Amino acid sequence: MRIDILTILPELIEGALNHSIMKRAQEKGHAEIILHNIRDYSTHRQKSVDDYQYGGGAGMVMTIQPIADCIEKLMSERDYDDIIYMTPDGKVLDQGMSNTFSLGKNLLILCGHYKGVDQRLRDIFITKEVSIGSYVLSGGELGAAVLVDSIVRLIPGVISDETSALTDSFQDSLLAPPVYTRPQDYKGHIVPQILLSGDDKKIEDWRFERALERTKERRPDLLED
Ligand code: ADE
């Protein structure tokens, strides 16, 4: 999968996506993540990317020209499954959305800043608007990193233990059950005996029960659908 990210702060995303699983996914060729600095596309003499908003009011707005030129160039090179805008007024990201995005071949993600981008960019190019939660960040970059991580780890082959991504929290609308590793006894806090029993069926049932219990307690909304 190829993911193009348009941003005025590529450094902010670079660090987040060049470690651990995301780094390996790119090295193994499962994902190609390309950062585009919007400023490089500005035809303004000072390479500016924002301007005052019409109608007045505090806060700058990202201008059409550099973003449109960058998107149009990329669109002339390949078809995109979606052109996503990261924004607090978008649809709140969930596992189902990440699953759907992970089936695509090419994604383009636009990160906003200041008061956001000129509405006409959204009207012309954007096919999905995504928020990572009901709070306002300084820009879309951290949201884009979260979105990309959640998508790329679902691409077959990215996680070596094939079943691992499938048993994540939310994957079947349940939170994940508790997990334990050595030692069996830490200062009197012991690992549930059933996990040491070697009985796969009983362990599976136990994990399901714990997942259900945890979901009922912490996220009952997940059980409503
Ligand atoms: N940009 C600013 N806040 C955001 C949020 N909550 N989600 C996605 N992009 C954002």
PDB file of C-alpha atoms and ligand atoms in Angstrom:
ATOM      1  CA  MET A   1       0.000   0.000   0.000  1.00  0.00           C
ATOM      2  CA  ARG A   2       1.185   3.518  -0.784  1.00  0.00           C
ATOM      3  CA  ILE A   3       0.320   6.379   1.565  1.00  0.00           C
ATOM      4  CA  ASP A   4       1.080   9.997   0.636  1.00  0.00           C
ATOM      5  CA  ILE A   5       0.904  12.499   3.492  1.00  0.00           C
ATOM      6  CA  LEU A   6       0.697  16.262   2.859  1.00  0.00           C
ATOM      7  CA  THR A   7       1.948  18.352   5.750  1.00  0.00           C
ATOM      8  CA  ILE A   8       3.783  21.541   6.704  1.00  0.00           C
ATOM      9  CA  LEU A   9       5.629  19.591   9.441  1.00  0.00           C
ATOM     10  CA  PRO A  10       7.008  16.356   7.941  1.00  0.00           C
ATOM     11  CA  GLU A  11       9.473  15.959  10.851  1.00  0.00           C
ATOM     12  CA  LEU A  12       6.572  15.465  13.237  1.00  0.00           C
ATOM     13  CA  ILE A  13       5.338  12.398  11.353  1.00  0.00           C
ATOM     14  CA  GLU A  14       8.717  11.001  10.297  1.00  0.00           C
ATOM     15  CA  GLY A  15       9.713  10.055  13.832  1.00  0.00           C
ATOM     16  CA  ALA A  16       6.403   8.403  14.616  1.00  0.00           C
ATOM     17  CA  LEU A  17       6.404   6.204  11.512  1.00  0.00           C
ATOM     18  CA  ASN A  18      10.051   5.171  11.328  1.00  0.00           C
ATOM     19  CA  HIS A  19      10.314   2.816  14.268  1.00  0.00           C
ATOM     20  CA  SER A  20       9.349  -0.719  15.193  1.00  0.00           C
ATOM     21  CA  ILE A  21       6.473  -2.267  13.210  1.00  0.00           C
ATOM     22  CA  MET A  22       5.976   0.754  10.902  1.00  0.00           C
ATOM     23  CA  LYS A  23       9.672   0.818  10.024  1.00  0.00           C
ATOM     24  CA  ARG A  24       9.717  -2.924   9.265  1.00  0.00           C
ATOM     25  CA  ALA A  25       6.516  -2.673   7.204  1.00  0.00           C
ATOM     26  CA  GLN A  26       8.263  -0.133   4.977  1.00  0.00           C
ATOM     27  CA  GLU A  27      11.535  -2.072   4.819  1.00  0.00           C
ATOM     28  CA  LYS A  28       9.680  -5.246   3.816  1.00  0.00           C
ATOM     29  CA  GLY A  29       7.779  -3.344   1.105  1.00  0.00           C
ATOM     30  CA  HIS A  30       4.298  -3.734   2.648  1.00  0.00           C
ATOM     31  CA  ALA A  31       3.874   0.008   2.942  1.00  0.00           C
ATOM     32  CA  GLU A  32       5.390   2.974   1.182  1.00  0.00           C
ATOM     33  CA  ILE A  33       4.811   6.148   3.190  1.00  0.00           C
ATOM     34  CA  ILE A  34       5.771   9.355   1.424  1.00  0.00           C
ATOM     35  CA  LEU A  35       5.777  12.740   3.098  1.00  0.00           C
ATOM     36  CA  HIS A  36       5.216  15.880   1.023  1.00  0.00           C
ATOM     37  CA  ASN A  37       6.045  19.281   2.427  1.00  0.00           C
ATOM     38  CA  ILE A  38       3.180  21.564   1.352  1.00  0.00           C
ATOM     39  CA  ARG A  39       5.504  24.568   1.538  1.00  0.00           C
ATOM     40  CA  ASP A  40       7.599  23.144  -1.341  1.00  0.00           C
ATOM     41  CA  TYR A  41       4.553  23.623  -3.596  1.00  0.00           C
ATOM     42  CA  SER A  42       3.868  27.247  -2.672  1.00  0.00           C
ATOM     43  CA  THR A  43       4.347  29.687  -5.556  1.00  0.00           C
ATOM     44  CA  HIS A  44       4.303  32.609  -3.102  1.00  0.00           C
ATOM     45  CA  ARG A  45       7.603  34.504  -2.995  1.00  0.00           C
ATOM     46  CA  GLN A  46       7.986  33.753   0.717  1.00  0.00           C
ATOM     47  CA  LYS A  47       6.647  30.202   0.359  1.00  0.00           C
ATOM     48  CA  SER A  48       3.678  31.087   2.540  1.00  0.00           C
ATOM     49  CA  VAL A  49       0.920  28.494   2.939  1.00  0.00           C
ATOM     50  CA  ASP A  50      -1.723  30.431   4.900  1.00  0.00           C
ATOM     51  CA  ASP A  51      -3.677  33.684   4.862  1.00  0.00           C
ATOM     52  CA  TYR A  52      -6.269  35.679   6.820  1.00  0.00           C
ATOM     53  CA  GLN A  53      -9.813  34.382   6.727  1.00  0.00           C
ATOM     54  CA  TYR A  54     -12.526  36.180   4.770  1.00  0.00           C
ATOM     55  CA  GLY A  55     -15.126  37.711   7.044  1.00  0.00           C
ATOM     56  CA  GLY A  56     -12.547  38.365   9.752  1.00  0.00           C
ATOM     57  CA  GLY A  57     -11.821  36.450  12.909  1.00  0.00           C
ATOM     58  CA  ALA A  58      -8.807  35.067  14.680  1.00  0.00           C
ATOM     59  CA  GLY A  59      -6.640  32.411  13.073  1.00  0.00           C
ATOM     60  CA  MET A  60      -5.137  31.798   9.676  1.00  0.00           C
ATOM     61  CA  VAL A  61      -6.473  29.485   6.986  1.00  0.00           C
ATOM     62  CA  MET A  62      -4.354  27.204   4.776  1.00  0.00           C
ATOM     63  CA  THR A  63      -4.535  28.427   1.192  1.00  0.00           C
ATOM     64  CA  ILE A  64      -5.708  26.447  -1.821  1.00  0.00           C
ATOM     65  CA  GLN A  65      -2.779  26.827  -4.231  1.00  0.00           C
ATOM     66  CA  PRO A  66       0.047  24.751  -2.696  1.00  0.00           C
ATOM     67  CA  ILE A  67      -2.257  21.985  -1.471  1.00  0.00           C
ATOM     68  CA  ALA A  68      -4.271  21.784  -4.706  1.00  0.00           C
ATOM     69  CA  ASP A  69      -1.084  21.722  -6.808  1.00  0.00           C
ATOM     70  CA  CYS A  70       0.386  18.920  -4.710  1.00  0.00           C
ATOM     71  CA  ILE A  71      -2.835  16.849  -4.730  1.00  0.00           C
ATOM     72  CA  GLU A  72      -3.330  17.350  -8.481  1.00  0.00           C
ATOM     73  CA  LYS A  73       0.235  16.253  -9.214  1.00  0.00           C
ATOM     74  CA  LEU A  74      -0.214  13.085  -7.136  1.00  0.00           C
ATOM     75  CA  MET A  75      -3.643  12.388  -8.641  1.00  0.00           C
ATOM     76  CA  SER A  76      -2.154  12.611 -12.134  1.00  0.00           C
ATOM     77  CA  GLU A  77       0.277   9.820 -11.190  1.00  0.00           C
ATOM     78  CA  ARG A  78      -2.131   7.265  -9.640  1.00  0.00           C
ATOM     79  CA  ASP A  79      -5.709   6.682  -8.537  1.00  0.00           C
ATOM     80  CA  TYR A  80      -6.406   7.149  -4.845  1.00  0.00           C
ATOM     81  CA  ASP A  81      -8.896   4.993  -2.949  1.00  0.00           C
ATOM     82  CA  ASP A  82      -9.471   7.924  -0.630  1.00  0.00           C
ATOM     83  CA  ILE A  83      -8.224  11.456  -0.063  1.00  0.00           C
ATOM     84  CA  ILE A  84      -8.483  11.937   3.671  1.00  0.00           C
ATOM     85  CA  TYR A  85      -8.478  15.202   5.607  1.00  0.00           C
ATOM     86  CA  MET A  86      -7.485  15.036   9.285  1.00  0.00           C
ATOM     87  CA  THR A  87      -9.791  17.356  11.208  1.00  0.00           C
ATOM     88  CA  PRO A  88     -11.486  17.477  14.635  1.00  0.00           C
ATOM     89  CA  ASP A  89     -14.875  17.795  12.897  1.00  0.00           C
ATOM     90  CA  GLY A  90     -14.373  14.565  10.921  1.00  0.00           C
ATOM     91  CA  LYS A  91     -15.789  11.095  11.625  1.00  0.00           C
ATOM     92  CA  VAL A  92     -14.177   9.682  14.750  1.00  0.00           C
ATOM     93  CA  LEU A  93     -11.727   6.910  13.834  1.00  0.00           C
ATOM     94  CA  ASP A  94     -12.578   3.369  14.890  1.00  0.00           C
ATOM     95  CA  GLN A  95     -11.239  -0.101  14.085  1.00  0.00           C
ATOM     96  CA  GLY A  96     -13.838  -0.648  11.369  1.00  0.00           C
ATOM     97  CA  MET A  97     -12.633   2.434   9.486  1.00  0.00           C
ATOM     98  CA  SER A  98      -8.981   1.328   9.790  1.00  0.00           C
ATOM     99  CA  ASN A  99      -9.921  -2.143   8.511  1.00  0.00           C
ATOM    100  CA  THR A 100     -11.620  -0.608   5.468  1.00  0.00           C
ATOM    101  CA  PHE A 101      -8.731   1.764   4.723  1.00  0.00           C
ATOM    102  CA  SER A 102      -6.247  -1.135   5.015  1.00  0.00           C
ATOM    103  CA  LEU A 103      -7.884  -2.812   1.997  1.00  0.00           C
ATOM    104  CA  GLY A 104      -6.950   0.119  -0.256  1.00  0.00           C
ATOM    105  CA  LYS A 105      -3.959   0.434  -2.577  1.00  0.00           C
ATOM    106  CA  ASN A 106      -3.265   4.197  -2.506  1.00  0.00           C
ATOM    107  CA  LEU A 107      -4.261   6.671   0.197  1.00  0.00           C
ATOM    108  CA  LEU A 108      -3.600  10.381   0.415  1.00  0.00           C
ATOM    109  CA  ILE A 109      -3.797  12.121   3.788  1.00  0.00           C
ATOM    110  CA  LEU A 110      -3.938  15.906   4.196  1.00  0.00           C
ATOM    111  CA  CYS A 111      -2.944  17.418   7.550  1.00  0.00           C
ATOM    112  CA  GLY A 112      -4.518  20.738   8.478  1.00  0.00           C
ATOM    113  CA  HIS A 113      -3.119  23.521  10.669  1.00  0.00           C
ATOM    114  CA  TYR A 114      -4.216  26.839  12.152  1.00  0.00           C
ATOM    115  CA  LYS A 115      -7.977  27.232  11.552  1.00  0.00           C
ATOM    116  CA  GLY A 116      -7.855  24.484   8.932  1.00  0.00           C
ATOM    117  CA  VAL A 117      -7.827  24.482   5.143  1.00  0.00           C
ATOM    118  CA  ASP A 118      -9.941  26.599   2.765  1.00  0.00           C
ATOM    119  CA  GLN A 119     -13.356  24.860   2.558  1.00  0.00           C
ATOM    120  CA  ARG A 120     -13.072  24.651  -1.244  1.00  0.00           C
ATOM    121  CA  LEU A 121     -10.194  22.160  -0.912  1.00  0.00           C
ATOM    122  CA  ARG A 122     -12.493  19.942   1.131  1.00  0.00           C
ATOM    123  CA  ASP A 123     -15.306  20.343  -1.386  1.00  0.00           C
ATOM    124  CA  ILE A 124     -13.123  19.591  -4.403  1.00  0.00           C
ATOM    125  CA  PHE A 125     -10.724  16.866  -3.296  1.00  0.00           C
ATOM    126  CA  ILE A 126     -11.558  15.280   0.045  1.00  0.00           C
ATOM    127  CA  THR A 127     -13.441  11.967   0.091  1.00  0.00           C
ATOM    128  CA  LYS A 128     -13.193  11.190   3.857  1.00  0.00           C
ATOM    129  CA  GLU A 129     -12.760  13.453   6.877  1.00  0.00           C
ATOM    130  CA  VAL A 130     -11.266  11.768   9.938  1.00  0.00           C
ATOM    131  CA  SER A 131     -10.891  12.846  13.558  1.00  0.00           C
ATOM    132  CA  ILE A 132      -8.908  10.799  16.078  1.00  0.00           C
ATOM    133  CA  GLY A 133     -11.029  11.987  19.008  1.00  0.00           C
ATOM    134  CA  SER A 134     -13.118  14.747  20.497  1.00  0.00           C
ATOM    135  CA  TYR A 135     -10.322  17.144  21.305  1.00  0.00           C
ATOM    136  CA  VAL A 136      -8.372  19.680  19.267  1.00  0.00           C
ATOM    137  CA  LEU A 137      -4.727  19.089  18.364  1.00  0.00           C
ATOM    138  CA  SER A 138      -2.357  21.756  17.041  1.00  0.00           C
ATOM    139  CA  GLY A 139      -2.414  20.110  13.627  1.00  0.00           C
ATOM    140  CA  GLY A 140      -3.408  16.946  11.796  1.00  0.00           C
ATOM    141  CA  GLU A 141       0.070  15.343  11.889  1.00  0.00           C
ATOM    142  CA  LEU A 142      -0.279  13.347  15.103  1.00  0.00           C
ATOM    143  CA  GLY A 143      -3.718  12.226  13.959  1.00  0.00           C
ATOM    144  CA  ALA A 144      -2.288  11.145  10.606  1.00  0.00           C
ATOM    145  CA  ALA A 145       0.427   9.142  12.375  1.00  0.00           C
ATOM    146  CA  VAL A 146      -2.218   7.413  14.513  1.00  0.00           C
ATOM    147  CA  LEU A 147      -4.361   6.679  11.452  1.00  0.00           C
ATOM    148  CA  VAL A 148      -1.441   5.310   9.402  1.00  0.00           C
ATOM    149  CA  ASP A 149      -0.191   3.107  12.252  1.00  0.00           C
ATOM    150  CA  SER A 150      -3.664   1.644  12.771  1.00  0.00           C
ATOM    151  CA  ILE A 151      -3.963   0.899   9.024  1.00  0.00           C
ATOM    152  CA  VAL A 152      -0.482  -0.423   8.244  1.00  0.00           C
ATOM    153  CA  ARG A 153      -0.412  -2.968  11.083  1.00  0.00           C
ATOM    154  CA  LEU A 154      -3.471  -4.600   9.468  1.00  0.00           C
ATOM    155  CA  ILE A 155      -1.787  -5.214   6.099  1.00  0.00           C
ATOM    156  CA  PRO A 156      -1.184  -8.987   5.773  1.00  0.00           C
ATOM    157  CA  GLY A 157       2.436  -9.852   6.535  1.00  0.00           C
ATOM    158  CA  VAL A 158       3.190  -6.726   8.569  1.00  0.00           C
ATOM    159  CA  ILE A 159       2.763  -8.395  11.921  1.00  0.00           C
ATOM    160  CA  SER A 160       4.773 -11.608  11.987  1.00  0.00           C
ATOM    161  CA  ASP A 161       2.339 -13.461  14.251  1.00  0.00           C
ATOM    162  CA  GLU A 162      -0.528 -13.599  11.738  1.00  0.00           C
ATOM    163  CA  THR A 163      -3.198 -13.883  14.425  1.00  0.00           C
ATOM    164  CA  SER A 164      -1.874 -11.035  16.523  1.00  0.00           C
ATOM    165  CA  ALA A 165      -3.646  -8.160  14.748  1.00  0.00           C
ATOM    166  CA  LEU A 166      -6.866 -10.184  14.691  1.00  0.00           C
ATOM    167  CA  THR A 167      -6.858 -10.550  18.475  1.00  0.00           C
ATOM    168  CA  ASP A 168      -6.324  -6.840  19.126  1.00  0.00           C
ATOM    169  CA  SER A 169      -8.840  -4.911  21.164  1.00  0.00           C
ATOM    170  CA  PHE A 170     -11.848  -3.797  19.044  1.00  0.00           C
ATOM    171  CA  GLN A 171     -11.142  -6.292  16.262  1.00  0.00           C
ATOM    172  CA  ASP A 172     -14.317  -8.223  17.143  1.00  0.00           C
ATOM    173  CA  SER A 173     -15.981  -5.300  18.953  1.00  0.00           C
ATOM    174  CA  LEU A 174     -14.510  -6.500  22.244  1.00  0.00           C
ATOM    175  CA  LEU A 175     -11.634  -5.112  24.272  1.00  0.00           C
ATOM    176  CA  ALA A 176      -8.687  -7.498  24.577  1.00  0.00           C
ATOM    177  CA  PRO A 177      -8.456  -9.777  27.640  1.00  0.00           C
ATOM    178  CA  PRO A 178      -5.632  -9.344  30.200  1.00  0.00           C
ATOM    179  CA  VAL A 179      -2.254 -10.863  29.300  1.00  0.00           C
ATOM    180  CA  TYR A 180       0.574 -12.212  31.482  1.00  0.00           C
ATOM    181  CA  THR A 181       4.186 -13.271  31.082  1.00  0.00           C
ATOM    182  CA  ARG A 182       6.949 -14.547  33.381  1.00  0.00           C
ATOM    183  CA  PRO A 183       7.356 -14.722  36.346  1.00  0.00           C
ATOM    184  CA  GLN A 184       4.364 -16.804  37.454  1.00  0.00           C
ATOM    185  CA  ASP A 185       4.564 -15.244  40.912  1.00  0.00           C
ATOM    186  CA  TYR A 186       5.493 -11.575  41.338  1.00  0.00           C
ATOM    187  CA  LYS A 187       5.580 -10.757  45.060  1.00  0.00           C
ATOM    188  CA  GLY A 188       2.490 -12.896  45.636  1.00  0.00           C
ATOM    189  CA  HIS A 189       0.606 -11.591  42.556  1.00  0.00           C
ATOM    190  CA  ILE A 190       0.080 -14.797  40.604  1.00  0.00           C
ATOM    191  CA  VAL A 191      -0.856 -15.585  37.018  1.00  0.00           C
ATOM    192  CA  PRO A 192      -4.392 -17.089  36.639  1.00  0.00           C
ATOM    193  CA  GLN A 193      -3.933 -20.867  36.883  1.00  0.00           C
ATOM    194  CA  ILE A 194      -6.025 -21.599  33.818  1.00  0.00           C
ATOM    195  CA  LEU A 195      -3.397 -19.967  31.564  1.00  0.00           C
ATOM    196  CA  LEU A 196      -0.883 -22.549  32.801  1.00  0.00           C
ATOM    197  CA  SER A 197      -3.271 -25.492  32.291  1.00  0.00           C
ATOM    198  CA  GLY A 198      -2.333 -26.232  28.660  1.00  0.00           C
ATOM    199  CA  ASP A 199      -6.056 -26.692  27.880  1.00  0.00           C
ATOM    200  CA  ASP A 200      -6.494 -24.542  24.750  1.00  0.00           C
ATOM    201  CA  LYS A 201     -10.298 -24.657  24.765  1.00  0.00           C
ATOM    202  CA  LYS A 202     -10.546 -23.620  28.416  1.00  0.00           C
ATOM    203  CA  ILE A 203      -8.008 -20.831  27.840  1.00  0.00           C
ATOM    204  CA  GLU A 204      -9.937 -19.559  24.832  1.00  0.00           C
ATOM    205  CA  ASP A 205     -13.207 -19.561  26.834  1.00  0.00           C
ATOM    206  CA  TRP A 206     -11.505 -17.817  29.747  1.00  0.00           C
ATOM    207  CA  ARG A 207     -10.096 -15.124  27.446  1.00  0.00           C
ATOM    208  CA  PHE A 208     -13.490 -14.575  25.833  1.00  0.00           C
ATOM    209  CA  GLU A 209     -15.171 -14.243  29.243  1.00  0.00           C
ATOM    210  CA  ARG A 210     -12.553 -11.764  30.466  1.00  0.00           C
ATOM    211  CA  ALA A 211     -12.819  -9.752  27.214  1.00  0.00           C
ATOM    212  CA  LEU A 212     -16.603  -9.614  27.577  1.00  0.00           C
ATOM    213  CA  GLU A 213     -16.369  -8.646  31.238  1.00  0.00           C
ATOM    214  CA  ARG A 214     -13.855  -5.867  30.492  1.00  0.00           C
ATOM    215  CA  THR A 215     -15.927  -4.556  27.591  1.00  0.00           C
ATOM    216  CA  LYS A 216     -19.165  -4.509  29.669  1.00  0.00           C
ATOM    217  CA  GLU A 217     -17.360  -2.631  32.398  1.00  0.00           C
ATOM    218  CA  ARG A 218     -15.321  -0.142  30.341  1.00  0.00           C
ATOM    219  CA  ARG A 219     -16.965   0.212  26.937  1.00  0.00           C
ATOM    220  CA  PRO A 220     -20.575  -1.000  27.085  1.00  0.00           C
ATOM    221  CA  ASP A 221     -21.236   1.063  23.929  1.00  0.00           C
ATOM    222  CA  LEU A 222     -19.241  -1.500  21.915  1.00  0.00           C
ATOM    223  CA  LEU A 223     -21.765  -4.206  22.799  1.00  0.00           C
ATOM    224  CA  GLU A 224     -24.759  -2.183  21.653  1.00  0.00           C
ATOM    225  CA  ASP A 225     -24.168  -2.662  17.900  1.00  0.00           C
TER     226      ASP A 225
HETATM  227  N1  ADE B   1      -6.524  18.118  13.864  1.00  0.00           N
HETATM  228  C1  ADE B   1      -6.752  18.798  14.989  1.00  0.00           C
HETATM  229  N2  ADE B   1      -7.412  18.078  15.883  1.00  0.00           N
HETATM  230  C2  ADE B   1      -7.618  16.846  15.316  1.00  0.00           C
HETATM  231  C3  ADE B   1      -8.253  15.662  15.738  1.00  0.00           C
HETATM  232  N3  ADE B   1      -8.828  15.549  16.934  1.00  0.00           N
HETATM  233  N4  ADE B   1      -8.278  14.631  14.886  1.00  0.00           N
HETATM  234  C4  ADE B   1      -7.720  14.744  13.650  1.00  0.00           C
HETATM  235  N5  ADE B   1      -7.112  15.833  13.198  1.00  0.00           N
HETATM  236  C5  ADE B   1      -7.051  16.884  14.024  1.00  0.00           C
END
